[in-house]
Structure formats: structure tokens, C-alpha cells
PDB file of C-alpha atoms in Angstrom:
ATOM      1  CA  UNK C 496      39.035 109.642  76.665  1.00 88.00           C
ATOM      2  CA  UNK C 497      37.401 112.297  78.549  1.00 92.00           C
ATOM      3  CA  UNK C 498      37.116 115.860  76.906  1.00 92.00           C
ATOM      4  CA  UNK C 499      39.346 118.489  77.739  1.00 93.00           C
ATOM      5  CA  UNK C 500      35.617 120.575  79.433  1.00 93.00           C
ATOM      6  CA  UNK C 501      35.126 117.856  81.147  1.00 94.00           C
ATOM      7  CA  UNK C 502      38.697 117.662  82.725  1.00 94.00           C
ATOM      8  CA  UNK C 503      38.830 121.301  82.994  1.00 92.00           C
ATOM      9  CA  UNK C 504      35.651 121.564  84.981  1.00 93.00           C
ATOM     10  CA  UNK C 505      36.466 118.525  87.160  1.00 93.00           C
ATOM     11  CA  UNK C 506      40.480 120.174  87.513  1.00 91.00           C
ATOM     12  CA  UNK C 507      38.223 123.725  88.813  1.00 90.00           C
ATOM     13  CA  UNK C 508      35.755 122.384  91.034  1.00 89.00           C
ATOM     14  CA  UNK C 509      38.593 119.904  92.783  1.00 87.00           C
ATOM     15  CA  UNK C 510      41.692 120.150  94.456  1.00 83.00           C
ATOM     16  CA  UNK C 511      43.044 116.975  92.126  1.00 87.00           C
ATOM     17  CA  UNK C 512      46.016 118.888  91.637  1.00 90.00           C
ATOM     18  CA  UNK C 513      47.078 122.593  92.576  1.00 90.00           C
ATOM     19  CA  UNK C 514      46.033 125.444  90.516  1.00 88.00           C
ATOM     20  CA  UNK C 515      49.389 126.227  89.227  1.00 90.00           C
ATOM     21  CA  UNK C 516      49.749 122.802  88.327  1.00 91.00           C
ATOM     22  CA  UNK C 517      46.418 122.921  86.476  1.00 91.00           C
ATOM     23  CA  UNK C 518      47.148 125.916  84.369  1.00 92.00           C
ATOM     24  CA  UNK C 519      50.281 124.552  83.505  1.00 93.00           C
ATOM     25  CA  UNK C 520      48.773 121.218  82.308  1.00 93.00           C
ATOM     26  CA  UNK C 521      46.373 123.489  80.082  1.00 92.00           C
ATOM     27  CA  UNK C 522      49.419 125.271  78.502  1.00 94.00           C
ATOM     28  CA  UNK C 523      50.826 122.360  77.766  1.00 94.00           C
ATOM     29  CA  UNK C 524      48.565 120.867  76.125  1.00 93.00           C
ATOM     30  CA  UNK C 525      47.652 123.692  74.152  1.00 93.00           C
ATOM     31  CA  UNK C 526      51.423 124.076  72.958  1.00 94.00           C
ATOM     32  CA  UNK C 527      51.169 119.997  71.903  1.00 92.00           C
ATOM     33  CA  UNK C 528      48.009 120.088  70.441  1.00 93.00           C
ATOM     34  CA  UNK C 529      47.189 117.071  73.055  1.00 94.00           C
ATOM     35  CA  UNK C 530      44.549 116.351  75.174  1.00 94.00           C
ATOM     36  CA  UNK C 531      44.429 117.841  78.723  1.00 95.00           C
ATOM     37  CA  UNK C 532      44.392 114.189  80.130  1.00 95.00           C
ATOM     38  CA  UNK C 533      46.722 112.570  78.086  1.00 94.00           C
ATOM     39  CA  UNK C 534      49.554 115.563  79.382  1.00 94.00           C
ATOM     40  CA  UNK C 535      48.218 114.835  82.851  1.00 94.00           C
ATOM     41  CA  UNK C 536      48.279 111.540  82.952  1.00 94.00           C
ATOM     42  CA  UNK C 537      51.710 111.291  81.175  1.00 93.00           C
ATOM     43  CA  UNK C 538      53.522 114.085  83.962  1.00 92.00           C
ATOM     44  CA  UNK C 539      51.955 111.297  86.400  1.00 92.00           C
ATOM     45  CA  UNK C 540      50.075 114.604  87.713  1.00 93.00           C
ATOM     46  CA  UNK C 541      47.115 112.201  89.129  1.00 94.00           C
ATOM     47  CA  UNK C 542      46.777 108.029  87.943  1.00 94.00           C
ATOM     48  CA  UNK C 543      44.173 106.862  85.365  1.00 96.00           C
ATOM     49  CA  UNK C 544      41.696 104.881  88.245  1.00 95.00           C
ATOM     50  CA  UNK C 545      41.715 108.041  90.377  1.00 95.00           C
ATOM     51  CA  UNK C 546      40.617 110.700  87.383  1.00 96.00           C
ATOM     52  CA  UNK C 547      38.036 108.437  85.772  1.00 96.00           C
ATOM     53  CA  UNK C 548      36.457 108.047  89.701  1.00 95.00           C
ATOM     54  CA  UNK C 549      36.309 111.694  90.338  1.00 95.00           C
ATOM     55  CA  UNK C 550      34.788 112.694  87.023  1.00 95.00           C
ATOM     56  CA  UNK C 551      31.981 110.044  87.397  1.00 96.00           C
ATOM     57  CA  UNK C 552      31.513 111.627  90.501  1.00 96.00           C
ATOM     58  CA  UNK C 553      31.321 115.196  89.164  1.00 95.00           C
ATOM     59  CA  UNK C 554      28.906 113.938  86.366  1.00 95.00           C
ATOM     60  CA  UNK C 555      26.755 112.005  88.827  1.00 95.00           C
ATOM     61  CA  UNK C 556      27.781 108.697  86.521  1.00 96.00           C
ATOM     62  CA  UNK C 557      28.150 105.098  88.423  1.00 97.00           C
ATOM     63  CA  UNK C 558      31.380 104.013  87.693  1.00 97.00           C
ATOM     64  CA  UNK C 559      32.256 100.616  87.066  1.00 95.00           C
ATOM     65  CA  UNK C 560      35.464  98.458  87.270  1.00 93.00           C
ATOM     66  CA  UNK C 561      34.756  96.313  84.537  1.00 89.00           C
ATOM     67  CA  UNK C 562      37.798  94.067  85.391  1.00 86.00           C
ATOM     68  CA  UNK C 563      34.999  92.496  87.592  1.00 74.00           C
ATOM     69  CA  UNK C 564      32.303  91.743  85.288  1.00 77.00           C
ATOM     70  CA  UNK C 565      32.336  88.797  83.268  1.00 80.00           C
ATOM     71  CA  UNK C 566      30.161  89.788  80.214  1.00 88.00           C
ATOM     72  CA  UNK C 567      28.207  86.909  78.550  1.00 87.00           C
ATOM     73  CA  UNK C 568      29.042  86.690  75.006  1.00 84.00           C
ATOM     74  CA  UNK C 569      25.436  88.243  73.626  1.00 85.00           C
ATOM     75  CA  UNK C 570      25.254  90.975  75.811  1.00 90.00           C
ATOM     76  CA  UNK C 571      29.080  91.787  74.366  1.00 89.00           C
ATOM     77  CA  UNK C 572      27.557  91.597  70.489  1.00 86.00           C
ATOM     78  CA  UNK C 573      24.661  93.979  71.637  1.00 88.00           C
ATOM     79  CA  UNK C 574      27.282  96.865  70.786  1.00 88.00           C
ATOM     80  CA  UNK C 575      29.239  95.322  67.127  1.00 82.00           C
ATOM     81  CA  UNK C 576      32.734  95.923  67.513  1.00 81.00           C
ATOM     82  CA  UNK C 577      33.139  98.484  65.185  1.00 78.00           C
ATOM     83  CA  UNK C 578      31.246 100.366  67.174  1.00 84.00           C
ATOM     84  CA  UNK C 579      32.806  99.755  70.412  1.00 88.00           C
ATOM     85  CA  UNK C 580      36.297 100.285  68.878  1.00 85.00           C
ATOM     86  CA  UNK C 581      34.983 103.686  67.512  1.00 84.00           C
ATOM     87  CA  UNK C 582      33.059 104.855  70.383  1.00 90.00           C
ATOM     88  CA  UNK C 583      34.714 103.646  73.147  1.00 93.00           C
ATOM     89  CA  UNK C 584      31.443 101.984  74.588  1.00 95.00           C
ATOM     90  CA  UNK C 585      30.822  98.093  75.567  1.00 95.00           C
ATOM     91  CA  UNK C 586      27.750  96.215  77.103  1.00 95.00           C
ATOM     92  CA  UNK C 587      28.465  94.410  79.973  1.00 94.00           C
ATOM     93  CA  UNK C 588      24.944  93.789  81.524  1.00 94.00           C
ATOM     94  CA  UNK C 589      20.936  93.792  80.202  1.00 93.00           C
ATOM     95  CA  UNK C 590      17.458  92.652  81.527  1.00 91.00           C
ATOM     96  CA  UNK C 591      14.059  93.357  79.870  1.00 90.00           C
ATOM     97  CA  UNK C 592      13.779  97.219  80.360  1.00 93.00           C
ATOM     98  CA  UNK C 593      17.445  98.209  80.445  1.00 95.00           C
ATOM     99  CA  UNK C 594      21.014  97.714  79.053  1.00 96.00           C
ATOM    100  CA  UNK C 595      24.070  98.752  80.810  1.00 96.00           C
ATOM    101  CA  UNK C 596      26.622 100.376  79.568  1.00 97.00           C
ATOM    102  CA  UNK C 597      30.165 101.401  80.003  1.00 97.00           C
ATOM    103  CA  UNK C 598      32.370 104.194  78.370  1.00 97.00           C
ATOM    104  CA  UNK C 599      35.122 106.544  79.031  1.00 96.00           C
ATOM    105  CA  UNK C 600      33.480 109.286  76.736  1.00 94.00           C
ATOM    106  CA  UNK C 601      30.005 110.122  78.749  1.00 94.00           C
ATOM    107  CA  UNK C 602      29.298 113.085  76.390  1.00 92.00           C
ATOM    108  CA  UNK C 603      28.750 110.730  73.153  1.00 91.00           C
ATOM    109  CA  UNK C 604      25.032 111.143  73.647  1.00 91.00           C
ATOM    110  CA  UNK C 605      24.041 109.951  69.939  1.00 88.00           C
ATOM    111  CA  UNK C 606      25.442 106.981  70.204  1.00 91.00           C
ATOM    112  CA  UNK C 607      23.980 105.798  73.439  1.00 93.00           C
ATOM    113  CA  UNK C 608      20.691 106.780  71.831  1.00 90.00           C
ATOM    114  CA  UNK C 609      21.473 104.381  68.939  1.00 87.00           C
ATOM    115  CA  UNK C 610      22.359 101.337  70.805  1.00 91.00           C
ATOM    116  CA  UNK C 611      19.351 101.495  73.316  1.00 91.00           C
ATOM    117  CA  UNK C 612      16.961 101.797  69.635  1.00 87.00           C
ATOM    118  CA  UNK C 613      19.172  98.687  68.631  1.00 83.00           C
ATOM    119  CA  UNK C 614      18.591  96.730  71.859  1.00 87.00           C
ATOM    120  CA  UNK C 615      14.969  97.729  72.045  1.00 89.00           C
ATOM    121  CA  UNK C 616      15.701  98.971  75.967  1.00 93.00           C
ATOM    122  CA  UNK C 617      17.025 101.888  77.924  1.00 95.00           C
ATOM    123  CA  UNK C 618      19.821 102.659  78.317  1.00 96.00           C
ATOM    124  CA  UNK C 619      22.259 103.228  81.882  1.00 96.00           C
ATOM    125  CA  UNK C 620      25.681 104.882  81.172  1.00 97.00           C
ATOM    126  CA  UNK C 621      28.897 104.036  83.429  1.00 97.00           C
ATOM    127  CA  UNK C 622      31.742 105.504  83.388  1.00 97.00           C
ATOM    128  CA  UNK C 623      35.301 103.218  83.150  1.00 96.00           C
ATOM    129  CA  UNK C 624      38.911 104.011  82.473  1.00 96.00           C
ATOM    130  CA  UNK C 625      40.370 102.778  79.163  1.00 95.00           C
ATOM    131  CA  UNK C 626      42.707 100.348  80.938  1.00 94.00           C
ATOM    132  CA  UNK C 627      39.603  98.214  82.012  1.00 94.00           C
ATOM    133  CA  UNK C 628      37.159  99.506  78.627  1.00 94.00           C
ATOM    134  CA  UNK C 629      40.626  97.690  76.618  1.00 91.00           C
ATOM    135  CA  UNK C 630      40.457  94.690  78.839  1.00 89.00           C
ATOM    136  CA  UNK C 631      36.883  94.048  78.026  1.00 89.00           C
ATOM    137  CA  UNK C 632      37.096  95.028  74.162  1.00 86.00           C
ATOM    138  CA  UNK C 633      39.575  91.818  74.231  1.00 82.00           C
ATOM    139  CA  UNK C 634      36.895  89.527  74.923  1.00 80.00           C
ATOM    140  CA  UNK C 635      36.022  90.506  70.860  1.00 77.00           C
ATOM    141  CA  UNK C 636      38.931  89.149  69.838  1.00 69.00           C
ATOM    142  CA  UNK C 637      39.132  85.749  71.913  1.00 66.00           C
ATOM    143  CA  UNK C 638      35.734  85.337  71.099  1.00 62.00           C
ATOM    144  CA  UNK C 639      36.404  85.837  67.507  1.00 61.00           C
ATOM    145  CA  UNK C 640      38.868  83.651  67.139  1.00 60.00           C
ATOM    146  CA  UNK C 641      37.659  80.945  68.655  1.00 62.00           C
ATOM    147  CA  UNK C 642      34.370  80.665  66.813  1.00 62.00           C
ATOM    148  CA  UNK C 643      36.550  80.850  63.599  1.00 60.00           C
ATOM    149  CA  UNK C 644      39.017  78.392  64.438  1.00 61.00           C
ATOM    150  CA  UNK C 645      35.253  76.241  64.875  1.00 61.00           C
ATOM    151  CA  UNK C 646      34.279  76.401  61.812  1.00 56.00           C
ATOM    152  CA  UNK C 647      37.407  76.234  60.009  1.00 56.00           C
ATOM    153  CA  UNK C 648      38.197  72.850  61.436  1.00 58.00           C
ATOM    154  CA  UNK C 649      37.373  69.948  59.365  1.00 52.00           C
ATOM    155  CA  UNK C 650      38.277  68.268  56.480  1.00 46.00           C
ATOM    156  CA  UNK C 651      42.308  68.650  55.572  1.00 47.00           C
ATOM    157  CA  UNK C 652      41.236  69.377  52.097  1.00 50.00           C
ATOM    158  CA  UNK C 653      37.912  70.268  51.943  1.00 54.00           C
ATOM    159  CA  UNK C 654      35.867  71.401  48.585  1.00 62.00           C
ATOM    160  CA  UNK C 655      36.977  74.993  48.526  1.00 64.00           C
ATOM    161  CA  UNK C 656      33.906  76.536  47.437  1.00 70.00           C
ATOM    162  CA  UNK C 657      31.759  74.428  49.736  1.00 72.00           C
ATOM    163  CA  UNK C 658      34.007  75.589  52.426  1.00 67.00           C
ATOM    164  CA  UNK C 659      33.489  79.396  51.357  1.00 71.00           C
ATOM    165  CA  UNK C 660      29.973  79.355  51.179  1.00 73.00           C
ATOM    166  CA  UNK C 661      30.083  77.432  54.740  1.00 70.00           C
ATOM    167  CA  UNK C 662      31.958  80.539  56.009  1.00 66.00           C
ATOM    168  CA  UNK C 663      30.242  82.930  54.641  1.00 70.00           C
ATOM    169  CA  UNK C 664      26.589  81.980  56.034  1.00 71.00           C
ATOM    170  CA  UNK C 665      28.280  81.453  59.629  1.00 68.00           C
ATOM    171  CA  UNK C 666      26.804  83.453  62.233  1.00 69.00           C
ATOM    172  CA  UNK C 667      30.145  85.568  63.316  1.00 75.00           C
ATOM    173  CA  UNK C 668      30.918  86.278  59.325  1.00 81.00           C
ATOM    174  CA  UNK C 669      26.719  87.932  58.951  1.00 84.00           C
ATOM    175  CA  UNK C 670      27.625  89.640  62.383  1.00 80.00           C
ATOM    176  CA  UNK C 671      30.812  91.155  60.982  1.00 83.00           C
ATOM    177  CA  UNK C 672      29.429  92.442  57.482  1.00 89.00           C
ATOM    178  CA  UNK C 673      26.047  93.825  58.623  1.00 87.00           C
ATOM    179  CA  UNK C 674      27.875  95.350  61.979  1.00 83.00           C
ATOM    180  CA  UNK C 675      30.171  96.929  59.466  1.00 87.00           C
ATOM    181  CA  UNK C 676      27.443  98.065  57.182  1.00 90.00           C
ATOM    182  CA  UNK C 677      25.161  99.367  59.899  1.00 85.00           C
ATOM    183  CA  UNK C 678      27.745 101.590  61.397  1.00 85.00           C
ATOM    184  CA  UNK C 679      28.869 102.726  58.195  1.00 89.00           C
ATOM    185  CA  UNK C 680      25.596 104.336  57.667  1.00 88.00           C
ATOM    186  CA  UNK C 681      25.472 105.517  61.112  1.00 84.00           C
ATOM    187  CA  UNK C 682      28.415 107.489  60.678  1.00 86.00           C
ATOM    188  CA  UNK C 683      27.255 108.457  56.860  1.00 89.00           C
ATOM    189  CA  UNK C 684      30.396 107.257  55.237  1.00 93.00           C
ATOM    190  CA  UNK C 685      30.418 106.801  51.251  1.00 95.00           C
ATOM    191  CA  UNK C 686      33.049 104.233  51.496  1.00 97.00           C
ATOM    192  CA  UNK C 687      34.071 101.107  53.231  1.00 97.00           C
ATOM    193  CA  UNK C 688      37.320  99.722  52.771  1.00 97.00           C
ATOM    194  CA  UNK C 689      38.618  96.225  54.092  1.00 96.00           C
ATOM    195  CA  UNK C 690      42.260  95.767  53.411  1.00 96.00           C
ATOM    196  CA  UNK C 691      43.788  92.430  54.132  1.00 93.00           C
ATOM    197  CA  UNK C 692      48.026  92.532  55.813  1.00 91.00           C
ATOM    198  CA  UNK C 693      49.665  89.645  56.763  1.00 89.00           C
ATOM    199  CA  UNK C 694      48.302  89.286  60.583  1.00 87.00           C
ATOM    200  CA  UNK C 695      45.132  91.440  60.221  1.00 88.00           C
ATOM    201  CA  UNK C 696      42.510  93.255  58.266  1.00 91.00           C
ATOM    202  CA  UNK C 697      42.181  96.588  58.462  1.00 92.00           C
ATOM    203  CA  UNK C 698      38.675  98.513  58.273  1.00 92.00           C
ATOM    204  CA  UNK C 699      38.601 101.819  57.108  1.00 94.00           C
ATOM    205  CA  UNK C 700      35.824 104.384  56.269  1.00 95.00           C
ATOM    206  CA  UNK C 701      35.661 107.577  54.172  1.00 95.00           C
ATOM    207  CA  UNK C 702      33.487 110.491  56.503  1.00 93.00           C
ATOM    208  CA  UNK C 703      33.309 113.717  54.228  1.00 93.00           C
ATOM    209  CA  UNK C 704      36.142 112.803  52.049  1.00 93.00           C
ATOM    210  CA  UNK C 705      38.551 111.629  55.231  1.00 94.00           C
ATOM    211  CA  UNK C 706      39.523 107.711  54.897  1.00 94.00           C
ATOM    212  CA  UNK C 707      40.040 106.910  58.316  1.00 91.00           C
ATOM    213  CA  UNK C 708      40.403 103.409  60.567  1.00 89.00           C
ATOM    214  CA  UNK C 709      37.218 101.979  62.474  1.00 85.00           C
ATOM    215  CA  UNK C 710      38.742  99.220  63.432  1.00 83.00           C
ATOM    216  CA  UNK C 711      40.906  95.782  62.723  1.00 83.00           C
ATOM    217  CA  UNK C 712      40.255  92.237  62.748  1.00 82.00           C
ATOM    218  CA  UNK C 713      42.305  89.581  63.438  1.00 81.00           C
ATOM    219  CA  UNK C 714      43.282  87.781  59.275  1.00 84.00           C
ATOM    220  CA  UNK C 715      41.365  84.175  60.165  1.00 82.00           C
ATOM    221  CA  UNK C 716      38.454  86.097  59.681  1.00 83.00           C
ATOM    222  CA  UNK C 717      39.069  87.284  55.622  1.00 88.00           C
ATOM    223  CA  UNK C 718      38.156  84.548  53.777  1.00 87.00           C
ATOM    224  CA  UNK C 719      34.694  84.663  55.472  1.00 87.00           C
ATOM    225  CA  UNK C 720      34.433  87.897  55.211  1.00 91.00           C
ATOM    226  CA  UNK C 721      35.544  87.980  51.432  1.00 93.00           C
ATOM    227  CA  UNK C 722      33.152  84.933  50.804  1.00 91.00           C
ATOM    228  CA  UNK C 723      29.988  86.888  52.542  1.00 92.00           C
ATOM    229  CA  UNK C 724      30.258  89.994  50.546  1.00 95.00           C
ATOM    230  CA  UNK C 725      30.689  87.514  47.224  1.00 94.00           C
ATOM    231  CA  UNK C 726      27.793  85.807  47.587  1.00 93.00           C
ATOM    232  CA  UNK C 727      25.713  89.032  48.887  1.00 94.00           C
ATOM    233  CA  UNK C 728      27.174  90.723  45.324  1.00 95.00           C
ATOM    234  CA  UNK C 729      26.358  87.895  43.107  1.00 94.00           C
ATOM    235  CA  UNK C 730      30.315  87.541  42.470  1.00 94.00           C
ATOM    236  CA  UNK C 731      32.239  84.285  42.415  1.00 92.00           C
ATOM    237  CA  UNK C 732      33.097  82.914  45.282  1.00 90.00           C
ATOM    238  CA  UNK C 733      36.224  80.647  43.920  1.00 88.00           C
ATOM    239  CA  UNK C 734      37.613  83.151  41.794  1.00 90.00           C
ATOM    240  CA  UNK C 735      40.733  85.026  43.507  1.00 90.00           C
ATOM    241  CA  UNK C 736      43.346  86.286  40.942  1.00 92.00           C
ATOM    242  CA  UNK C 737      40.958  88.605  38.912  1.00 95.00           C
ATOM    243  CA  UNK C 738      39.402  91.471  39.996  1.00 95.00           C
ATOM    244  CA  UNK C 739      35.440  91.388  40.609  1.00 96.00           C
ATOM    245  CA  UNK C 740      32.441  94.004  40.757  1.00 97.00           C
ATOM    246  CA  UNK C 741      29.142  93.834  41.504  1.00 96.00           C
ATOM    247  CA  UNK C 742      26.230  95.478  44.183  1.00 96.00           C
ATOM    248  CA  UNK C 743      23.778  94.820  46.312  1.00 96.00           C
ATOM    249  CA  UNK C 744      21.143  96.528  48.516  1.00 94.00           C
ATOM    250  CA  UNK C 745      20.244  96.614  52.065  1.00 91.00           C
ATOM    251  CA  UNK C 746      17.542  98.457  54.525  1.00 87.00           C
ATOM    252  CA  UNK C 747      19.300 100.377  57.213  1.00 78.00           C
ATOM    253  CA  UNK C 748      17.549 102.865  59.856  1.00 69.00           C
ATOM    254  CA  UNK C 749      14.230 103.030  57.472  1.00 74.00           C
ATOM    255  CA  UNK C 750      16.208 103.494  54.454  1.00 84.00           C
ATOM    256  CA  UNK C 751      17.525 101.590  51.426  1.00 91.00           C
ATOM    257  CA  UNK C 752      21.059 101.908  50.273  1.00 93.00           C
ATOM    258  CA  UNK C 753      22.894 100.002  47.252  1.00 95.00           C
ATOM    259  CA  UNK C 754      26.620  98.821  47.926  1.00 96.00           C
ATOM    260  CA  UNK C 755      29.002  99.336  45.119  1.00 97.00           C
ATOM    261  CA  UNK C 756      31.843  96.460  45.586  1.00 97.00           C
ATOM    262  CA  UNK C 757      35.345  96.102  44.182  1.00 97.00           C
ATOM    263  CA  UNK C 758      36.967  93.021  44.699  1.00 97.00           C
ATOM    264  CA  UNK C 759      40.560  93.245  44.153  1.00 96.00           C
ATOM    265  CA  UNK C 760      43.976  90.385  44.476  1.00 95.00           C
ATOM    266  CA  UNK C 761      46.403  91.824  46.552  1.00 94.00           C
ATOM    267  CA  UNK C 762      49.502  90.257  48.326  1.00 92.00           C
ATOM    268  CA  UNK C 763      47.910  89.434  51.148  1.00 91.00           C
ATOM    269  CA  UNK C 764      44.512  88.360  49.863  1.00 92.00           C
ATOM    270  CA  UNK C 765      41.507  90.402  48.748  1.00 95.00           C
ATOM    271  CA  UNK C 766      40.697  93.975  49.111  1.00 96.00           C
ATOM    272  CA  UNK C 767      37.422  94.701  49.213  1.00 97.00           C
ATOM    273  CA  UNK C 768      36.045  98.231  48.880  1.00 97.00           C
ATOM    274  CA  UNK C 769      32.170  99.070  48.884  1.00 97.00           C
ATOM    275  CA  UNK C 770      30.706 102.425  47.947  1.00 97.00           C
ATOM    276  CA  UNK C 771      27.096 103.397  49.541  1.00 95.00           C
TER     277      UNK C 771
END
């Protein structure tokens, strides 16, 4: 979502809508405690497509309609999905020197900084609308999916354990964990919790004492995930009516960090919370 300076330089320096109009949106908005766009877009004051265009012309951004690309699947994991979610920012193209990417929030300098050190390339910021930034955050998800649905297929009763540990060293479970780790200590939380429901897992972390959601996944994906973080903790993999703890220790921008875990049964599965 663009920030309310951005909309209210783009709303004075264009005749979007009429000045009247304008300060009224402000008021608004100021009265709701909402952003500038959302009130504008939801009085049907100017449409989504038309907003987004107009501010990446203002900022001197490209602009891309996204609905066009078809992003290949490593490009997409350049940026983890945590980080998309959070950010608002996917990949969508890359060649040797640079790495293209799309957002609808073109002030979140930091993190384009982080995912162009990640990549090992520059980095070329587009602006998008949400509509088509949500329609290529899907591909996550279908991707996702799929490749679990591939490795879960097999025997009709396989050896459970066996078929932990074969989840757990699969390349979209290692993806998950150390996407979730490495953004965790990007945004310096001291917490990461992973809370199984019965259709997804929620992923929450605790910023300066505020447990908030990063992101969810869909709940094909929690045994894996539950499996990895045993195995990286030393805990038992087959073990899921008693509560487990253990730690480990990773390297993360230059520094080392050891993970508290806290396995615990819950309706649903396991909750797992980890404390850096």
C-alpha cells in the first residue's frame, strides 16, 4: 500500500480528483484512523490500476502489470515468502547484474537493499497494484503444494520416522525454516512462533514485545516443518504427545544466534515456538 505522503503529494501535484474532494479524503481518513488510499479507493474516488500508474509516474518508477509475467519458479524463491508476504515485494525477473523487482510500497528502501545482498545483484524496483502483487504471491502457494503433495506420495503406510526425516531434508521444508529464520533476524524478533489450525499454519513473530503475523502456510506443509526443526534441535522426531525442548545455532548476516525451541501437542498438531 502506498503511504499516505506519497498519495498526498501525487493527490497535490495532479488533478486525480478535485481539491475539495482531496481534502475531504484526508479528513476522512484522519477521523478513521485509515489510510488515505484505502478511503479513496473505497468512495471509488479513482480505481486501483489508475492510482498505482500515476504514482509510478510521479516517482519516476516503471510500472509493471505483473498479470503478464510468468515468473519461473527460482526467480519467485529469490524473495522467501515470508518476506514477500511482509513486505509486499516479489521477483519476477533476473540476469547476471540485476534482479527485478515489483512492490506496491516503493519507500521500503531496506529491504530492497537486503534482497539485492541476498541475490548477489542489483536491484530495479517496479511499482504494481496489490490486485496483480496478490496474483503473483499465489504462485507460493500452488507451488507449495504441489512439491509437497510430491514428496508425500508413496507408500500407503510408510515407516513413519523414515518418512519424517524424508520430509524434513526436502528442499521446500530447508527453504521454509531457514527463510523463516533469516527474516526473523532481519526484522530482530526474539521469538518465532508456528501454530498449527486445522487448514493452515500460522507464523507469527514477537518485534519489541508485539507478537504479530508474518505470514501462513497452507497445513500439508507441518509435519515437514515440525520434522526439520526436530532433527536441527536434536529432538525426536516420532515422538508427538509429549512436549520437547532443545536448541540449536545458526550464522545469519555475519552473526551467530542460538534457537531456543519448544515443541508442544496441540489439537491440531505441534506448536513450535523458538526463542533467538
Amino acid at each position: 500500500m502506498l503511504s499516505d505522503l506519497i498519495i498526498k503529494k501525487l493527490l497535490r501535484e495532479t488533478k486525480l480528483i478535485k481539491a475539495a474532494e482531496s481534502k475531504a479524503v484526508e479528513t476522512k481518513a484522519e477521523e478513521k484512523k485509515l489510510p488515505i488510499e484505502k478511503i479513496l479507493l473505497e468512495d471509488k474516488l479513482i480505481s486501483e490500476d489508475r492510482l498505482y500508474r500515476e504514482a509510478a509516474l510521479m516517482l519516476k518508477m516503471p510500472f509493471t502489470d505483473l498479470s503478464a509475467q510468468i515468473i519461473r519458479k527460482d526467480i519467485l524463491y529469490i524473495v522467501p515468502e515470508p518476506i514477500a508476504t511482509t513486505h509486499h515485494v516479489v521477483a519476477f525477473e533476473k540476469d547476471e547484474k540485476t534482479i527485478k523487482l515489483a512492490t506496491t510500497e516503493p519507500d521500503d528502501i531496506q529491504i530492497f537493499e537486503f534482497i539485492g545482498r541476498r541475490a548477489g545483484t542489483k536491484t530495479e524496483i517496479f511499482l504494481t497494484t496489490p490486485r496483480l502483487l496478490d496474483e503473483a504471491m499465489r504462485q507460493y502457494r500452488v507451488s507449495l503444494k504441489a512439491e509437497f503433495e510430491a514428496i508425500t506420495k508413496g507408500e500407503e503406510k510408510p515407516d513413519e520416522q523414515e518418512q519424517l526425516k524424508k520430509l524434513a531434508e526436502d528442499l521446500p521444508v530447508i527453504r521454509i525454516v531457514d527463510s523463516l529464520l533469516e527474516h526473523a533476524v532481519f526484522e530482530r524478533a526474539s521469538d518465532i512462533h508456528i501454530e498449527p489450525a486445522e487448514k493452515e499454519i500460522s507464523v507469527r513473530y514477537r518485534v519489541d514485545g508485539i507478537l504479530r503475523s508474518v505470514m501462513t502456510l497452507p497445513a500439508i506443509v507441518q509435519p515437514g516443518i515440525v520434522a526439520r526443526i526436530k532433527i536441527l534441535s536434536n529432538l525426536k522426531l516420532d515422538e508427538h504427545r509429549l512436549p520437547q525442548d532443545g536448541r540449536f545455532k545458526i550464522v545469519a548476516q555475519t552473526n551467530k544466534y542460538s534457537i531456543r525451541v519448544s515443541i508442544i501437542p496441540v489439537y491440531d498438531g505441534e506448536k513450535i515456538v523458538m526463542r533467538l
